[in-house]
Amino acid sequence: MAKFRKEGGRKMQAISTASLPDIVFMLLFFFMTTTSMKETTYKVNIGLPSATQLTKLEKKSLVKYVYIGSPKREFVKSFGTESRVQLDEAFANDPKEVQEYIIKERSAMKECDQGFMVVAMKVDKDTKMGIVTDVKQALRRANALKLNYTALGK
Amino acid sequence: MGKKKREVQEVNASSTADIAFLLLVFFLVTTSMSTDKGLARRLPPPVPENQEVPDNIEVNKRNVLTVLVNSRNDLLVNGEVMDVSRLKDKAKEFILNKAGDPELPELFTEDFGPGIGTQTYTKKHVISLQNDRGTQYQAYISVQNALVAAYDEVRDEFCLPKFGKKFAELDEETQKAVQKIYPQKISEAEPKDYSNN
């Protein structure tokens, strides 16, 4: 006897998506652990210089950032095109303000960490050395002697 | 009347995936993967304001390698115009003074204790770096990079035959000892401003 099929044929079974959230959560946790928050939004253009003898900046909590570069387009009207120093979220009016800023930031750190503070200089490669030197002198006066000139590997 | 047992309705979980995706996208946007790298340098401690500057510091001329960078990013090394690509080799030659050249730094022989023994080295050498206020930052970094590279190579060349390892792979104590023989002596003078005259 011939077999008869039911009318309509077999329906494809729907793929269970119950495990999809789990997969996505795994991805989420992966990214949460491997990445770090951006320090700030840049208000200056920073094209990092290139170098070969690089060392990694290790503990993020010990690093304070100083940014130097020409202001981004939306700030050109109020700040001009001359290179400027950015500390945290704001422009500094004078490179000398770096001294106060670093002293303030350092005193906010844990006492046992204060000696290990590193200042990372993120400076645009077309900046003139004048402003960089002023900042370096301010750092010297603030007694923040460990520097790291952030650069890209070749 | 027959009461029907009411079943607890299952919570619809199909939207948790969407929620998780939202969170994922949020983290992808606000965080950055790259860790910063850079040239690690140390600044000299601040000079007390009332300190008198002794103007008769005698530094033998042969012990100093002056590197000048002008506002056009040209390099002058001990009075000789040079390209940055050649600076590293020049600096290495200066730091080592293998041939005992009387023009290059004086050689001293000292005992560095067990493990290293007596070594001949240029004890008093200094690399003096000076740039103009108009120098481009990239040029400054390139010069710094070349000098650091010279020191790194000198240290590696010393460590490889002696310990069979590169400097970075040694333990901390040996590293310190090697640093004593080849300390990074890069002195940065205050930049001059030649653009105004």
XYZ file of C-alpha atoms in Angstrom:
351
model
C 0.000 0.000 0.000
C 1.182 3.423 -0.801
C 1.785 5.773 1.993
C -0.175 8.923 2.102
C 1.230 12.150 3.192
C -0.699 14.551 5.230
C -1.863 17.504 3.356
C 0.253 20.605 3.481
C 3.524 18.781 3.905
C 5.838 19.057 6.881
C 6.287 22.453 8.421
C 9.789 23.715 9.158
C 10.362 23.849 12.835
C 11.157 27.316 14.134
C 14.724 27.693 15.383
C 14.721 28.336 19.049
C 16.090 31.765 19.876
C 15.991 31.203 23.584
C 19.797 31.105 23.809
C 20.309 34.267 21.792
C 20.254 36.571 24.842
C 22.875 34.390 26.489
C 25.156 34.664 23.501
C 24.740 38.411 23.330
C 25.347 38.744 27.062
C 28.558 36.802 26.675
C 29.671 39.210 23.977
C 28.669 42.086 26.198
C 30.747 40.850 29.114
C 33.681 40.217 26.809
C 33.645 43.814 25.639
C 33.036 45.165 29.120
C 36.136 43.453 30.459
C 38.526 43.989 27.570
C 37.841 47.613 26.778
C 38.165 50.694 28.860
C 36.131 53.854 28.977
C 37.305 56.723 26.842
C 39.032 59.248 29.082
C 37.429 62.347 27.630
C 36.093 63.729 24.444
C 38.807 65.592 22.633
C 38.303 69.254 22.036
C 41.559 69.483 20.158
C 42.754 67.668 17.069
C 45.307 65.080 18.019
C 47.212 63.195 15.359
C 49.726 61.250 17.378
C 53.364 61.184 16.283
C 55.004 57.893 15.409
C 57.883 56.237 17.245
C 59.314 52.771 17.736
C 60.624 52.503 21.300
C 57.253 52.387 22.991
C 56.272 51.255 26.436
C 52.750 50.442 27.495
C 50.898 52.664 29.888
C 49.943 50.213 32.514
C 47.685 51.174 35.354
C 45.061 53.531 34.037
C 44.278 54.896 37.470
C 47.810 56.237 37.777
C 47.739 58.075 34.486
C 46.734 61.696 34.075
C 46.318 63.111 30.627
C 47.319 66.409 29.097
C 46.176 67.104 25.554
C 47.738 69.642 23.244
C 46.626 70.466 19.735
C 44.735 72.918 17.605
C 41.075 73.354 18.652
C 38.473 71.366 16.768
C 36.385 73.079 14.151
C 33.462 73.908 16.417
C 35.775 75.712 18.833
C 37.773 77.664 16.264
C 35.382 80.611 16.518
C 35.939 81.117 20.219
C 39.481 79.815 20.639
C 41.191 80.377 17.296
C 43.458 77.948 15.515
C 46.548 78.297 17.696
C 47.541 75.147 19.625
C 45.942 74.880 23.032
C 46.122 72.758 26.132
C 43.091 70.708 27.112
C 42.773 69.463 30.676
C 39.915 67.084 31.342
C 36.955 68.599 29.535
C 38.046 72.184 29.311
C 40.639 74.322 27.608
C 43.362 75.799 29.745
C 43.935 79.498 29.217
C 47.616 79.241 29.955
C 50.041 76.292 29.903
C 50.910 77.233 33.493
C 47.492 76.023 34.634
C 48.798 72.511 34.161
C 50.749 72.853 37.394
C 47.648 73.549 39.470
C 45.675 70.876 37.672
C 48.286 68.187 38.274
C 48.689 69.103 41.938
C 44.918 68.981 42.384
C 44.619 65.659 40.575
C 47.471 64.171 42.537
C 46.046 65.132 45.892
C 42.825 63.395 44.877
C 44.709 60.161 44.393
C 45.376 57.591 47.062
C 48.394 58.556 49.074
C 50.270 55.355 48.318
C 49.754 55.865 44.600
C 50.810 59.479 44.436
C 54.447 58.710 43.833
C 53.626 56.522 40.860
C 51.631 59.047 38.942
C 52.439 59.227 35.244
C 51.483 62.119 33.036
C 50.651 61.091 29.495
C 51.131 63.835 26.956
C 48.887 63.428 23.969
C 50.220 65.992 21.590
C 49.447 66.582 17.946
C 52.456 65.929 15.769
C 52.338 69.348 14.121
C 52.395 71.269 17.393
C 55.264 73.657 17.941
C 57.594 72.736 20.788
C 57.105 76.100 22.537
C 53.802 75.205 24.173
C 54.993 71.662 24.892
C 58.013 73.042 26.710
C 55.850 75.403 28.745
C 53.749 72.450 29.837
C 56.856 70.446 30.658
C 58.182 73.265 32.819
C 54.823 73.434 34.603
C 55.001 69.680 35.211
C 58.480 70.061 36.614
C 57.290 72.717 39.029
C 54.429 70.433 40.034
C 57.021 67.736 40.624
C 55.325 65.375 38.199
C 58.437 64.007 36.587
C 57.294 60.764 35.064
C 56.230 61.487 31.538
C 54.924 59.451 28.697
C 54.768 60.945 25.227
C 51.915 59.011 23.687
C 52.795 57.844 20.197
C 51.793 55.319 17.612
C 53.942 52.352 16.749
C 55.339 52.213 13.240
C -19.152 24.745 37.564
C -15.893 23.176 36.926
C -13.093 25.564 37.739
C -10.239 25.512 35.297
C -6.828 25.593 36.844
C -5.197 28.792 35.713
C -1.674 28.350 34.513
C 0.966 30.955 35.220
C 1.722 32.548 31.964
C 5.363 32.490 30.984
C 7.078 35.840 30.680
C 7.893 36.545 27.119
C 11.667 36.588 26.948
C 12.121 37.296 23.290
C 13.054 40.931 23.944
C 15.949 40.233 26.289
C 18.119 39.722 23.224
C 17.244 43.210 22.045
C 18.022 44.673 25.441
C 21.349 42.909 25.544
C 22.144 44.109 22.030
C 21.416 47.665 23.085
C 23.776 47.360 26.011
C 26.413 45.792 23.794
C 26.198 48.618 21.285
C 26.404 51.161 24.090
C 29.635 49.640 25.378
C 31.094 49.333 21.908
C 30.535 53.023 21.336
C 31.682 54.432 24.663
C 34.784 52.355 25.245
C 38.004 52.037 23.372
C 39.987 48.890 22.849
C 43.424 50.353 22.288
C 45.789 50.761 25.165
C 47.978 53.807 24.971
C 51.624 53.424 24.259
C 54.304 56.005 24.362
C 57.866 57.052 24.944
C 58.546 56.990 28.657
C 60.822 59.799 29.790
C 61.751 61.396 33.067
C 61.994 65.115 33.672
C 64.763 66.579 35.804
C 63.608 67.743 39.254
C 62.697 71.409 39.523
C 65.487 73.846 40.300
C 64.989 75.822 43.523
C 64.440 79.447 42.631
C 67.184 80.919 44.728
C 69.804 78.465 43.645
C 72.865 80.018 42.122
C 73.800 78.591 38.831
C 77.455 77.749 38.905
C 78.765 78.940 35.604
C 82.046 77.178 35.767
C 80.799 73.633 35.479
C 83.546 71.936 33.637
C 82.414 69.363 31.254
C 85.045 68.029 29.001
C 84.009 68.733 25.444
C 84.630 65.203 24.331
C 82.063 63.910 26.838
C 79.178 65.849 25.362
C 77.098 65.108 22.303
C 75.104 68.189 21.496
C 72.000 67.656 19.450
C 70.334 70.805 18.210
C 67.008 70.918 16.407
C 66.014 74.168 14.762
C 62.615 75.502 13.809
C 62.878 73.917 10.382
C 63.401 70.530 12.052
C 67.019 70.324 10.851
C 69.461 68.474 13.038
C 72.898 69.602 14.097
C 74.917 66.998 15.941
C 78.213 68.240 17.338
C 78.375 70.857 14.616
C 77.501 68.464 11.844
C 74.263 68.585 9.883
C 72.656 65.185 10.050
C 69.524 63.292 9.152
C 67.499 61.722 11.982
C 68.024 58.265 10.490
C 71.754 58.525 11.178
C 71.411 59.873 14.704
C 70.965 56.463 16.308
C 74.242 55.082 14.995
C 76.049 58.280 15.850
C 74.701 58.136 19.410
C 75.665 54.478 19.762
C 79.189 55.176 18.597
C 79.318 58.027 21.109
C 77.978 56.008 24.048
C 80.266 53.048 23.471
C 83.498 54.594 22.151
C 84.719 51.110 21.323
C 87.938 52.200 19.680
C 88.990 54.539 22.467
C 88.888 57.517 20.152
C 90.268 60.633 21.919
C 87.448 62.664 20.329
C 84.781 60.480 21.939
C 83.991 60.233 25.698
C 86.628 59.156 28.189
C 86.693 55.495 29.082
C 86.669 54.292 32.663
C 87.149 50.766 33.914
C 85.250 49.765 37.020
C 84.184 46.654 38.833
C 80.417 46.149 38.774
C 80.323 43.276 41.222
C 79.540 39.612 40.678
C 77.773 38.595 37.504
C 79.078 41.456 35.494
C 82.677 41.967 36.517
C 84.908 44.758 35.350
C 83.662 46.803 32.481
C 85.069 49.613 30.444
C 82.495 52.283 29.886
C 82.039 55.952 29.177
C 81.233 57.153 32.634
C 80.857 60.842 32.022
C 79.112 60.986 28.706
C 76.099 63.254 28.331
C 73.779 63.765 25.410
C 72.565 67.316 25.414
C 69.390 67.987 23.512
C 68.185 71.427 22.650
C 65.339 72.470 20.432
C 63.798 75.665 19.205
C 60.359 76.804 20.322
C 59.302 76.445 16.718
C 60.400 72.840 16.337
C 57.686 70.482 15.233
C 56.630 67.950 17.868
C 57.078 64.999 15.520
C 60.705 66.008 14.917
C 61.302 66.216 18.660
C 59.772 62.770 19.204
C 61.833 61.319 16.359
C 65.035 62.600 17.954
C 64.030 61.309 21.391
C 63.067 58.006 19.823
C 66.415 57.689 18.059
C 68.305 58.380 21.295
C 66.227 55.908 23.313
C 66.684 53.352 20.520
C 70.451 53.874 20.677
C 70.487 53.167 24.425
C 68.213 50.150 24.010
C 70.463 48.685 21.344
C 73.598 49.322 23.336
C 72.053 47.538 26.310
C 70.829 44.639 24.202
C 74.213 44.231 22.550
C 75.779 44.076 25.983
C 73.228 41.666 27.446
C 72.878 39.160 24.605
C 76.413 37.706 24.654
C 76.672 38.041 28.439
C 73.339 36.619 29.617
C 71.905 35.189 26.407
C 68.862 37.391 26.846
C 67.748 40.812 25.780
C 67.721 43.621 28.311
C 63.936 43.623 28.657
C 63.890 39.904 29.462
C 66.354 40.120 32.350
C 65.303 40.138 35.973
C 65.031 43.430 37.726
C 68.302 43.275 39.608
C 70.401 42.580 36.543
C 68.545 45.276 34.678
C 69.506 47.761 37.343
C 73.123 46.708 37.128
C 73.147 47.093 33.363
C 71.473 50.462 33.722
C 74.374 51.503 35.891
C 76.802 50.826 33.087
C 74.645 52.423 30.432
C 72.394 54.963 32.118
C 70.238 57.106 29.890
C 71.915 60.449 30.071
C 69.807 62.701 27.940
C 69.806 66.230 29.210
C 67.335 68.689 27.803
C 68.228 72.330 27.800
C 65.601 75.045 27.831
C 64.607 75.755 24.273
C 65.804 78.936 22.651
C 63.550 81.200 20.729
C 65.387 82.337 17.642
C 62.296 83.355 15.747
C 62.040 86.850 17.192
C 65.310 88.256 16.012
